CSV table of C-alpha atoms and ligand atoms in Angstrom, one decimal:
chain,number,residue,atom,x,y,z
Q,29,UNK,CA,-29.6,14.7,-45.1
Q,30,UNK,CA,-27.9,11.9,-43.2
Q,31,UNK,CA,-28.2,12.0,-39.7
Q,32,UNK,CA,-26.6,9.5,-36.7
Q,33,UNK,CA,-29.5,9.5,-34.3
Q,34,UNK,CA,-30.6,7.4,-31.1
Q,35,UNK,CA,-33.8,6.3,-31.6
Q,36,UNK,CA,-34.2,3.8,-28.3
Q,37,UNK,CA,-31.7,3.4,-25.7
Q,38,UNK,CA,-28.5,1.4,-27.1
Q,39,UNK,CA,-30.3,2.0,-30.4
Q,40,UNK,CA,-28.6,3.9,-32.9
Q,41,UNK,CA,-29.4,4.4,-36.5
Q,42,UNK,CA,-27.8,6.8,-39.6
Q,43,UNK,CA,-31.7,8.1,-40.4
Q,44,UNK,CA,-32.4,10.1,-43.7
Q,45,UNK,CA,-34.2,13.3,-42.1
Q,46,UNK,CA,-34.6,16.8,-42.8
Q,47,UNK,CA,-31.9,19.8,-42.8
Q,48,UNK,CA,-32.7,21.7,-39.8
Q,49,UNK,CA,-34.8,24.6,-40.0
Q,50,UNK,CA,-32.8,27.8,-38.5
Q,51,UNK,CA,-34.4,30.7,-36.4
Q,52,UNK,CA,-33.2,34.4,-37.1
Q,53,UNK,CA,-30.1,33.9,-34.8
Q,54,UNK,CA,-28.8,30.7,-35.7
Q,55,UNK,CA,-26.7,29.7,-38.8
Q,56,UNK,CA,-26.9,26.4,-40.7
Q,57,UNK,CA,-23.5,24.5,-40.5
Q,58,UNK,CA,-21.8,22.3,-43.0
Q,59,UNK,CA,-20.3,19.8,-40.5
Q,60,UNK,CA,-17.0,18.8,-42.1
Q,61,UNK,CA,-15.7,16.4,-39.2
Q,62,UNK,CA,-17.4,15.3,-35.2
Q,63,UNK,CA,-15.6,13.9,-32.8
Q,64,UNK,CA,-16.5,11.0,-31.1
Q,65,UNK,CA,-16.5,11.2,-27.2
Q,66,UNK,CA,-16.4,8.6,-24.4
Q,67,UNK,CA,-19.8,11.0,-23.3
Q,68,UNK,CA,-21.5,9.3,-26.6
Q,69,UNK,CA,-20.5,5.5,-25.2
Q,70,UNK,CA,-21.9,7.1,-21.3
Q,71,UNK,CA,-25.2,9.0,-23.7
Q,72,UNK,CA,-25.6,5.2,-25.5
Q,73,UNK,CA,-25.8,3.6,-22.3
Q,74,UNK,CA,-28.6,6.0,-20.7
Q,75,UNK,CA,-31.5,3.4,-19.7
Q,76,UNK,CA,-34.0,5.9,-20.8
Q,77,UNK,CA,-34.9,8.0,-23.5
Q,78,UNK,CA,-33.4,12.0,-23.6
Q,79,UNK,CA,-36.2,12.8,-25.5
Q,80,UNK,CA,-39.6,11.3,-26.9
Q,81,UNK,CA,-37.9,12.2,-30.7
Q,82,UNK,CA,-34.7,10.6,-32.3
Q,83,UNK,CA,-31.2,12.6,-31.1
Q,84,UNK,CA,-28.8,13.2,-33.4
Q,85,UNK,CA,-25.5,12.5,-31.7
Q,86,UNK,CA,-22.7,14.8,-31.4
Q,87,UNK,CA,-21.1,17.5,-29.6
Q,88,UNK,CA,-17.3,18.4,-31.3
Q,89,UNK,CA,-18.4,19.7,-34.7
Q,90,UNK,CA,-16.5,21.7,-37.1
Q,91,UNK,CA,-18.0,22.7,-40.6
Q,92,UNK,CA,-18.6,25.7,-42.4
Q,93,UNK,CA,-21.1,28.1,-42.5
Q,94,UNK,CA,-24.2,27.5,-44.6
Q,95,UNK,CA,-26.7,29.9,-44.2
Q,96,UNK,CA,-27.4,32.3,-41.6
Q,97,UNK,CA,-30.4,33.8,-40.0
Q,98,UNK,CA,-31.8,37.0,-40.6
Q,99,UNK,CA,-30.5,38.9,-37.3
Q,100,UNK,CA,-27.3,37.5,-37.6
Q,101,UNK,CA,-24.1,39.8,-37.4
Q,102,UNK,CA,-20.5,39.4,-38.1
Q,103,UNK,CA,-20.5,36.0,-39.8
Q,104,UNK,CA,-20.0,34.8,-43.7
Q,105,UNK,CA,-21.2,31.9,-45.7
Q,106,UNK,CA,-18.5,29.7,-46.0
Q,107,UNK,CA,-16.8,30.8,-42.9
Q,108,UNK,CA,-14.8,28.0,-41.5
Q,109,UNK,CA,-15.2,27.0,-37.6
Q,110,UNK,CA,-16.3,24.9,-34.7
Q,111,UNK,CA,-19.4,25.0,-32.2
Q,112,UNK,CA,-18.8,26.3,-28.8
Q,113,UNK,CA,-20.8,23.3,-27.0
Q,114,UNK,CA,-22.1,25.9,-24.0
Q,115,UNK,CA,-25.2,26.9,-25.0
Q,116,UNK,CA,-25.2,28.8,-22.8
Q,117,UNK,CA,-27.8,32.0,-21.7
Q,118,UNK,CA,-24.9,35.0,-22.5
Q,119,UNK,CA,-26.8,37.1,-20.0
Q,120,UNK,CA,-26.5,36.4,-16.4
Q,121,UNK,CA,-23.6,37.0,-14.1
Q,122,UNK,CA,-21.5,33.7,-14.7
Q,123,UNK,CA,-22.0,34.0,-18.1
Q,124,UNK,CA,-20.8,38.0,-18.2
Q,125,UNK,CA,-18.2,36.8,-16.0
Q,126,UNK,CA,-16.6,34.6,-18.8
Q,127,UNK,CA,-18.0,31.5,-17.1
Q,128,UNK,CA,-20.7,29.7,-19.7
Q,129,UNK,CA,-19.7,26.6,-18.7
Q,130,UNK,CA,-21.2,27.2,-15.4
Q,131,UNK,CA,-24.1,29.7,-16.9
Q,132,UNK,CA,-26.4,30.3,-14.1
Q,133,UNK,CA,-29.6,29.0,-16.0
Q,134,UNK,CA,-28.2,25.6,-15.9
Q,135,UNK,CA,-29.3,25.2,-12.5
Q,136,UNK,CA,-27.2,23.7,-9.8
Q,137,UNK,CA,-25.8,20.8,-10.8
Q,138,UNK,CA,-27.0,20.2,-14.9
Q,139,UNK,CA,-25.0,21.8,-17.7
Q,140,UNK,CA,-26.1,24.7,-20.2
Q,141,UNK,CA,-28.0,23.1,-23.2
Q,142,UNK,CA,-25.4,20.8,-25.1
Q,143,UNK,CA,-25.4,19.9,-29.0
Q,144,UNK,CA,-25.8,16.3,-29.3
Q,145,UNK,CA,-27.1,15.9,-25.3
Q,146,UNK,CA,-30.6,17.8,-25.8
Q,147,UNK,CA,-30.6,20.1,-28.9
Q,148,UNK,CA,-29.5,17.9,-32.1
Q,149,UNK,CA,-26.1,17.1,-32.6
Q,150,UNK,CA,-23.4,17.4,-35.2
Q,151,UNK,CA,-23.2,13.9,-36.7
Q,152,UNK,CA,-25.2,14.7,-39.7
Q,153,UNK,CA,-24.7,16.3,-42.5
Q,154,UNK,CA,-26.1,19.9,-41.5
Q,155,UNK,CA,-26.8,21.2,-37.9
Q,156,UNK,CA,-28.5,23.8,-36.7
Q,157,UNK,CA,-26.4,26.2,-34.1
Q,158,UNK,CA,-26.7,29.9,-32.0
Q,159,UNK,CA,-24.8,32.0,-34.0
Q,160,UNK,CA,-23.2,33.2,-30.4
Q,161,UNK,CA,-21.6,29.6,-30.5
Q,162,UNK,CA,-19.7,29.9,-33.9
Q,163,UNK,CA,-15.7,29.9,-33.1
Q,164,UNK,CA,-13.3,30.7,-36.2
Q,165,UNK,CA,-10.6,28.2,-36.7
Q,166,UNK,CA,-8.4,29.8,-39.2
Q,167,UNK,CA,-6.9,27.3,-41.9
Q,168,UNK,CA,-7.3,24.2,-39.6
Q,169,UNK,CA,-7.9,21.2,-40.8
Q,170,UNK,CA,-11.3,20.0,-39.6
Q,171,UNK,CA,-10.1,16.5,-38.4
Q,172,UNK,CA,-7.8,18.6,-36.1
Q,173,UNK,CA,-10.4,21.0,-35.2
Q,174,UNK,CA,-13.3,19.1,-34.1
Q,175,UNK,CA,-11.5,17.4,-31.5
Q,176,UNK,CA,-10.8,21.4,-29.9
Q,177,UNK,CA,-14.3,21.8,-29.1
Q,178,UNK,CA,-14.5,19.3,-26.3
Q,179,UNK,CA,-11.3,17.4,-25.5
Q,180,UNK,CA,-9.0,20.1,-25.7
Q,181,UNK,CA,-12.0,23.0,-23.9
Q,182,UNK,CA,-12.3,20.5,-21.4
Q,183,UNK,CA,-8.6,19.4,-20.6
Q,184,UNK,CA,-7.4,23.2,-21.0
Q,185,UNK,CA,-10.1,24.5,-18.3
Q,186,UNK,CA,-9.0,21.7,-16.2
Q,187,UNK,CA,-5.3,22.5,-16.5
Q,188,UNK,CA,-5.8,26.1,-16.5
Q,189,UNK,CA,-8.0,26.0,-13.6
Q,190,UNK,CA,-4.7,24.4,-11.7
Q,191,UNK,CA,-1.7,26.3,-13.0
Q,192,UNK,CA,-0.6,27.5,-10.1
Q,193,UNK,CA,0.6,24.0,-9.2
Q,194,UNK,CA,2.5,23.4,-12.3
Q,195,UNK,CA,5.6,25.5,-11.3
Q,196,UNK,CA,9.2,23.9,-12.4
Q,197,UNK,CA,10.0,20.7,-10.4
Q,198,UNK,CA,6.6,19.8,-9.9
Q,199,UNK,CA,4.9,16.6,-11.1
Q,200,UNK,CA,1.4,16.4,-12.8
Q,201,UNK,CA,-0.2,12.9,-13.1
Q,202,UNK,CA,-2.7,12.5,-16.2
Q,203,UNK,CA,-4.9,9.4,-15.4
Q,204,UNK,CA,-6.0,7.9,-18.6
Q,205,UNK,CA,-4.8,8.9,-22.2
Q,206,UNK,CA,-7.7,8.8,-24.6
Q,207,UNK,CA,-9.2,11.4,-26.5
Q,208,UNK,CA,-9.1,14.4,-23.7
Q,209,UNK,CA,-5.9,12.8,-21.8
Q,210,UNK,CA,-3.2,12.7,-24.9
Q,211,UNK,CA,-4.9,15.9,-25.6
Q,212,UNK,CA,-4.2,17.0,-21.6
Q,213,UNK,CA,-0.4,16.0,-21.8
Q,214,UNK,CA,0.3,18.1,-24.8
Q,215,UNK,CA,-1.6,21.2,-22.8
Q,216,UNK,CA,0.1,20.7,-19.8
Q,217,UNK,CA,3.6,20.3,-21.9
Q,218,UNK,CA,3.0,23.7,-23.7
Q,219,UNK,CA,1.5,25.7,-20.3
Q,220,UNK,CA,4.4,24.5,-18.2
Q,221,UNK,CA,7.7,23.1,-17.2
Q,222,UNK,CA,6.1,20.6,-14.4
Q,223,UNK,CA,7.2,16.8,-15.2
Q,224,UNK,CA,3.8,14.8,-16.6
Q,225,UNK,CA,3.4,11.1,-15.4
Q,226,UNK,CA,0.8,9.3,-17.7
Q,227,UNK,CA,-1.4,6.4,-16.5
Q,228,UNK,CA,-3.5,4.0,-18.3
Q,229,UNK,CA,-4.3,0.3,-18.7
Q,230,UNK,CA,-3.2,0.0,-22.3
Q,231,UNK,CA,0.3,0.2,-24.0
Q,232,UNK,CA,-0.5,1.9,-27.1
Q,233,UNK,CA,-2.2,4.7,-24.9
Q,234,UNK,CA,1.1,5.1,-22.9
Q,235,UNK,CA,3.1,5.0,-26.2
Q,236,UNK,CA,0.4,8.2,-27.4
Q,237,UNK,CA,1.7,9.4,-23.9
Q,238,UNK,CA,5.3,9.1,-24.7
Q,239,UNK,CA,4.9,10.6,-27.8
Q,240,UNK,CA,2.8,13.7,-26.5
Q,241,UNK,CA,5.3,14.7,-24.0
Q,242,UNK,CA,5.0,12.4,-20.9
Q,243,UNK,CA,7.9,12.0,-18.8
Q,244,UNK,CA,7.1,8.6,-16.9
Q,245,UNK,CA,4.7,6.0,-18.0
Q,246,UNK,CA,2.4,3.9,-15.3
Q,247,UNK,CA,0.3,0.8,-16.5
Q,248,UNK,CA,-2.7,1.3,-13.8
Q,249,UNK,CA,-3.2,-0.7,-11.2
Q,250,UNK,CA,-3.5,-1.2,-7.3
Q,251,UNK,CA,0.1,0.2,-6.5
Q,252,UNK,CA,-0.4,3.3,-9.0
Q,253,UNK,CA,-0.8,5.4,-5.8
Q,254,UNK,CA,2.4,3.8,-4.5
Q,255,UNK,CA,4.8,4.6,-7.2
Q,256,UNK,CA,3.8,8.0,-7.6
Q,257,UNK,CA,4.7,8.4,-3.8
Q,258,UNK,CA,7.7,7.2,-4.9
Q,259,UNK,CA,8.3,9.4,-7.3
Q,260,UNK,CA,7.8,12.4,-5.7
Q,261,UNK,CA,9.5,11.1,-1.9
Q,262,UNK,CA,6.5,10.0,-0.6
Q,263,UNK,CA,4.8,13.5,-0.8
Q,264,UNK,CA,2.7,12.4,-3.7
Q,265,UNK,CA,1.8,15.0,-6.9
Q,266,UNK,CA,1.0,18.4,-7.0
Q,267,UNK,CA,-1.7,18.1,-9.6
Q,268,UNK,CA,-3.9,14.8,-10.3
Q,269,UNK,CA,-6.5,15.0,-13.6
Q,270,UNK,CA,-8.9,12.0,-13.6
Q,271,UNK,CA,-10.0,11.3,-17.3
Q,272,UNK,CA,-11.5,8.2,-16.1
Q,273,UNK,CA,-13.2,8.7,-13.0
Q,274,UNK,CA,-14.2,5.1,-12.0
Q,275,UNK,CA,-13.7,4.3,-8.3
Q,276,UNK,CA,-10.2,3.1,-9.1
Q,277,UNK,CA,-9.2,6.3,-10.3
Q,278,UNK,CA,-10.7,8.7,-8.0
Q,279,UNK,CA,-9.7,6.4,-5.0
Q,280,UNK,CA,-6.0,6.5,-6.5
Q,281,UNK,CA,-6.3,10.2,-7.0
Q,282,UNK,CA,-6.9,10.8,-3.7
Q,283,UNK,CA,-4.1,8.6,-2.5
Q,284,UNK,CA,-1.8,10.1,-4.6
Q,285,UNK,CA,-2.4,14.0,-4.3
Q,286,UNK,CA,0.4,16.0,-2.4
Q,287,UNK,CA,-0.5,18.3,0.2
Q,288,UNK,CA,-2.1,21.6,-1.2
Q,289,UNK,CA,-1.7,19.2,-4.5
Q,290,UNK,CA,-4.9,19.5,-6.8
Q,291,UNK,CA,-7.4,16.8,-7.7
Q,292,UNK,CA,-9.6,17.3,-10.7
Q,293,UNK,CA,-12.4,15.1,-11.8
Q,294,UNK,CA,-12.6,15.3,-15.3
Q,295,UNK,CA,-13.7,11.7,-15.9
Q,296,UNK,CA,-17.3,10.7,-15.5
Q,297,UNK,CA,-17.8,7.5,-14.5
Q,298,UNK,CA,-19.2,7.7,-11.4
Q,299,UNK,CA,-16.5,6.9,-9.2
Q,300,UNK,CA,-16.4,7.7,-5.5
Q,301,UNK,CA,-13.4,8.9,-3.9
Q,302,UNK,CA,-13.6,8.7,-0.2
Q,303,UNK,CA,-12.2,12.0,1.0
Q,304,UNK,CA,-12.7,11.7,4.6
Q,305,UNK,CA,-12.3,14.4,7.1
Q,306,UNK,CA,-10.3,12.9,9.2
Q,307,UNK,CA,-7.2,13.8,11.3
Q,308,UNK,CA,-3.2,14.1,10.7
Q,309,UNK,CA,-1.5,10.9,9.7
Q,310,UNK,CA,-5.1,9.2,8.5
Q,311,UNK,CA,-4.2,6.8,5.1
Q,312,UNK,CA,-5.9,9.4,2.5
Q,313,UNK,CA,-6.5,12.9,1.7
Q,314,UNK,CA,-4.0,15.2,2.7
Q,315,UNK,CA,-4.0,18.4,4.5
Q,316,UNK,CA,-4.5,21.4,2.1
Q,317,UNK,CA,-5.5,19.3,-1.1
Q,318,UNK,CA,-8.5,20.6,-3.4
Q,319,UNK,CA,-11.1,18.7,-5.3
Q,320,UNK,CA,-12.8,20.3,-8.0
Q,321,UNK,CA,-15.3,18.5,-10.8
Q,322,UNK,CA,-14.4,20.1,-13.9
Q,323,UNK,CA,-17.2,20.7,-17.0
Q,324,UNK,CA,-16.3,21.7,-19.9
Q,325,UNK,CA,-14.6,25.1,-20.7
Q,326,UNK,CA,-15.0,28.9,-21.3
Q,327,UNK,CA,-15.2,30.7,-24.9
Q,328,UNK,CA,-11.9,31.7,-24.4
Q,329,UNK,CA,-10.3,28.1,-23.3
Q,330,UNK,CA,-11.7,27.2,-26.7
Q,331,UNK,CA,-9.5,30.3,-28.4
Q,332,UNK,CA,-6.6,29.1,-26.3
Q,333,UNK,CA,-7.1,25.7,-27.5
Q,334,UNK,CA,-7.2,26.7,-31.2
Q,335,UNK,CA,-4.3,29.1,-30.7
Q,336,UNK,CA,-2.3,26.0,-29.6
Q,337,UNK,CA,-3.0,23.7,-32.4
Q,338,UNK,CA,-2.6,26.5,-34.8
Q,339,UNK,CA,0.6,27.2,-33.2
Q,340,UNK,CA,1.7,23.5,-34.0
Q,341,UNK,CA,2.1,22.7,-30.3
Q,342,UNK,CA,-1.1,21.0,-30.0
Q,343,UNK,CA,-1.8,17.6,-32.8
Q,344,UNK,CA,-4.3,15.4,-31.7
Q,345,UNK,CA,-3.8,11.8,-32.9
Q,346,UNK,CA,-6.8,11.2,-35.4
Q,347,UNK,CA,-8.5,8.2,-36.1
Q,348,UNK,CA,-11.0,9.0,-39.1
Q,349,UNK,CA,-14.1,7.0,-39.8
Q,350,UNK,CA,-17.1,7.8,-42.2
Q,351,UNK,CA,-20.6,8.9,-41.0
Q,352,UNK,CA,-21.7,5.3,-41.6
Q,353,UNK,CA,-19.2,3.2,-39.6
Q,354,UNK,CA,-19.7,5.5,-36.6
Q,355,UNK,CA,-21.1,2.3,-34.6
Q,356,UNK,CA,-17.8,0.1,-35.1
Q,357,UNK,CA,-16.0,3.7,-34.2
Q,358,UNK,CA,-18.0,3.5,-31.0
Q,359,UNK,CA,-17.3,-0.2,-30.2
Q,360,UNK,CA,-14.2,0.0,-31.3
Q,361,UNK,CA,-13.4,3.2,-28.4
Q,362,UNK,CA,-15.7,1.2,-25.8
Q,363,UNK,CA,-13.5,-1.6,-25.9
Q,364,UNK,CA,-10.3,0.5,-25.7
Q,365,UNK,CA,-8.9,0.5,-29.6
Q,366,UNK,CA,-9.0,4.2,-30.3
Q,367,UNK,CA,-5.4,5.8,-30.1
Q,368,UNK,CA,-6.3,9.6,-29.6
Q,369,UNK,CA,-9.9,10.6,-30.8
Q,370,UNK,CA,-12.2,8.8,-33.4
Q,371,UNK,CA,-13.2,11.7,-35.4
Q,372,UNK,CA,-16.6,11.4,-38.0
Q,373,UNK,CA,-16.6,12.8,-41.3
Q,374,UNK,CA,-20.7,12.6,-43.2
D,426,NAD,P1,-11.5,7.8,-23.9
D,426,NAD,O1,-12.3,6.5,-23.9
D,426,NAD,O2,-11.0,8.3,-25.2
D,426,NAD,O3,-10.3,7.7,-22.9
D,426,NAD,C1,-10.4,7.1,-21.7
D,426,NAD,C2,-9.0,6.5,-21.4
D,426,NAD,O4,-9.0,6.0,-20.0
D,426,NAD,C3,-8.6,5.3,-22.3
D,426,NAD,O5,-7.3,5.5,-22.8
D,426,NAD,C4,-8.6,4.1,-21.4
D,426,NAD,O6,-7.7,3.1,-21.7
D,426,NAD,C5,-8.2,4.8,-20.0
D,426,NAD,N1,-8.6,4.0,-18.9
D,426,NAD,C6,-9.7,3.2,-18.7
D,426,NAD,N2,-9.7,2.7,-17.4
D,426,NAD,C7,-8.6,3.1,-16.8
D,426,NAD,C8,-8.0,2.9,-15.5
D,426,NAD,N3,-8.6,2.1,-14.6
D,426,NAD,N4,-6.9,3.5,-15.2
D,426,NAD,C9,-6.3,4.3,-16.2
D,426,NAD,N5,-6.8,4.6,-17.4
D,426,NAD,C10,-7.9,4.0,-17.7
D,426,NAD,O7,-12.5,8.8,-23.3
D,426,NAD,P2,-12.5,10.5,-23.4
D,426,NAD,O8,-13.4,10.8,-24.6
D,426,NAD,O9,-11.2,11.0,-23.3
D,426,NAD,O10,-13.3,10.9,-22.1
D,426,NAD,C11,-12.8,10.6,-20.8
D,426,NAD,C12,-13.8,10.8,-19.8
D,426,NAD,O11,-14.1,12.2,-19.6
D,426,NAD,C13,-15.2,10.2,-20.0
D,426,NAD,O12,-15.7,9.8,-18.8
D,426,NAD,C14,-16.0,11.3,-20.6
D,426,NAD,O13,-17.4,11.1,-20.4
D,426,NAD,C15,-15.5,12.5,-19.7
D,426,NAD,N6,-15.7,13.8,-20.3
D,426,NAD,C16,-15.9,14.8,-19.3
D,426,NAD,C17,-16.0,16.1,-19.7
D,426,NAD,C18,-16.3,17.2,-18.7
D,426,NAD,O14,-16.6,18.3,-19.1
D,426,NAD,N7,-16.1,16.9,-17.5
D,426,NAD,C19,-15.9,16.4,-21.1
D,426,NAD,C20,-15.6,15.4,-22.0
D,426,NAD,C21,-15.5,14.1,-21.6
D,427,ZN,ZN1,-17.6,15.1,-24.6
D,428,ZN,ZN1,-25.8,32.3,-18.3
């Protein structure tokens, strides 16, 4: 089969290898689209190896089931779904507690075992999954589907995680509109009644904003902070989701939370945010605000999230690309010319 794989840091190649081998609980997966996340362009950039053998890339796969191992219950060949990207143990108390994204066997800070970050990835023709992480999708279209497995998980959990800020009259600021954020405005539009302020550095990601449901545009920049004070009479918003999460963003985050508002740092890049502890009337972080970095979702944010876009309330805008032109997909995202998700199809 066909398989996108890094081979050297930077280095990718579409390598003919095997079909993966499965074990006695996993099933063998068609994949009929993968997404394409801004994690790949972060995974590309890694200065050394993940592994001493070629990764295939890829962790928002949808396909159909294959073949399926011998101790595997409650699944049919030809069963249409998407992977559940938390590998995660299914035994320990996080995990029993509906919390795999946070599975205890992860350790402190790493993430349960991800398809396409350790275990191969779904930009291939076949891959290899737990049966555990198998999520029907119904009659969704793949295209549509993929994309559910990590940008919608991941924007649901962080919204869901803050609802109780999104009451009527409130004001929820999604900081850059790419593949999870158009996703984000749509979630946040369906959940609740609070009014969505989009930022981002491009037009046509503000236009996707628009068009998704946001009520007030922002083309980002120093006085981001400023205007949403401005907005909101100077007491700032109640809930603040970082897709980028460069020093920019987390330092405008900060400044622009309301008191008891909600930060969420969804956005990996690294950025530092400067929450000082420091007394009343002090430039930043307000009395009462929360920070929480965000990973992924739960099993049944993913349901939620297909429930949505089978419901017709959640589309996410689709840029298609085959198997083979995954590396101008990449470039073309890196340098900001993706509207919505680049999506793979082998
Ligand atoms: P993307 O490239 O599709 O979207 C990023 C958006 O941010 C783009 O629209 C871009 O124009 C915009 N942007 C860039 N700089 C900006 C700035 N200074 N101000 C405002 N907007 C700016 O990426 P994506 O796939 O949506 O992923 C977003 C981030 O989330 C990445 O860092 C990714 O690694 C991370 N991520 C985290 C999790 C998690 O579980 N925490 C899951 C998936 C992705
Ligand atoms: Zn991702
Ligand atoms: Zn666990």
């Amino acid at each position: 089969m066909r398989a996108l794989q890094l081979t050297d840091p930077g280095v990718l190649e579409v390598r003919e290898v095997p079909v993966p081998e499965i074990g006695p609980s996993d099933l063998l997966i068609r994949v009929g689209a993968a997404g394409i996340c801004h994690s790949d362009l972060h995974l590309l950039h890694f200065p050394y190896k993940m592994r001493e053998e070629p990764l295939t890339l890829g962790h928002e796969i949808a396909g159909t089931v294959e073949a399926m191992g011998s101790e595997v219950d409650g699944r049919v060949v030809g069963e249409r779904g998407i992977v559940y990207l938390c590998w995660s143990c299914g035994v320990c108390r996080e995990c029993i507690a509906g919390n795999e994204n946070v599975c205890l066997a992860a350790g402190r800070t790493a993430m349960p075992p991800c398809p396409g970050l350790g275990p191969d990835g779904g930009m291939a023709e076949y891959v290899r999954v737990p049966a555990r992480s198998f999520v029907p999708i119904g009659d969704l279209d793949f295209l549509q589907a993929a994309p559910m497995a990590d940008a919608a998980l991941t924007s649901y959990h962080a919204i869901r995680g803050a609802r109780e800020h999104l009451h009527p009259g409130s004001t929820a600021v999604v900081i850059g509109v790419g593949g999870l954020g158009h996703v984000a405005v749509q979630i946040l539009g369906a959940l609740s009644a609070t009014r969505i302020v989009a930022v981002d550095v491009g037009e046509t990601q503000l236009d996707l904003a628009k068009r998704c449901g946001a009520e007030i545009t922002i083309e980002s920049g120093s006085d981001t902070a400023k205007q949403i004070l401005d907005l909101t009479d100077g007491r700032g918003a109640d809930a603040v989701f970082d897709f980028v999460g460069i020093d920019a963003t987390a330092q405008m985050s900060v400044a622009s939370v309301a008191p008891n508002g909600a930060y969420r740092m969804i956005g990996l890049g690294g950025g530092v945010p400067g929450v000082t502890a420091e007394p009343a009337g002090g430039p930043g972080w307000p009395w009462g605000a929360s920070v929480r970095k965000s990973y992924g979702g739960t099993r049944s944010d993913l349901v939620d999230s297909i429930a949505l876009a089978n419901s017709g309330r959640l589309t996410v805008e689709v840029e298609r690309f085959d198997l083979a032109d995954a590396r101008t997909a990449l470039d073309r995202l890196e340098s900001g010319q993706i509207r919505g998700r680049a999506v793979l199809v082998p």
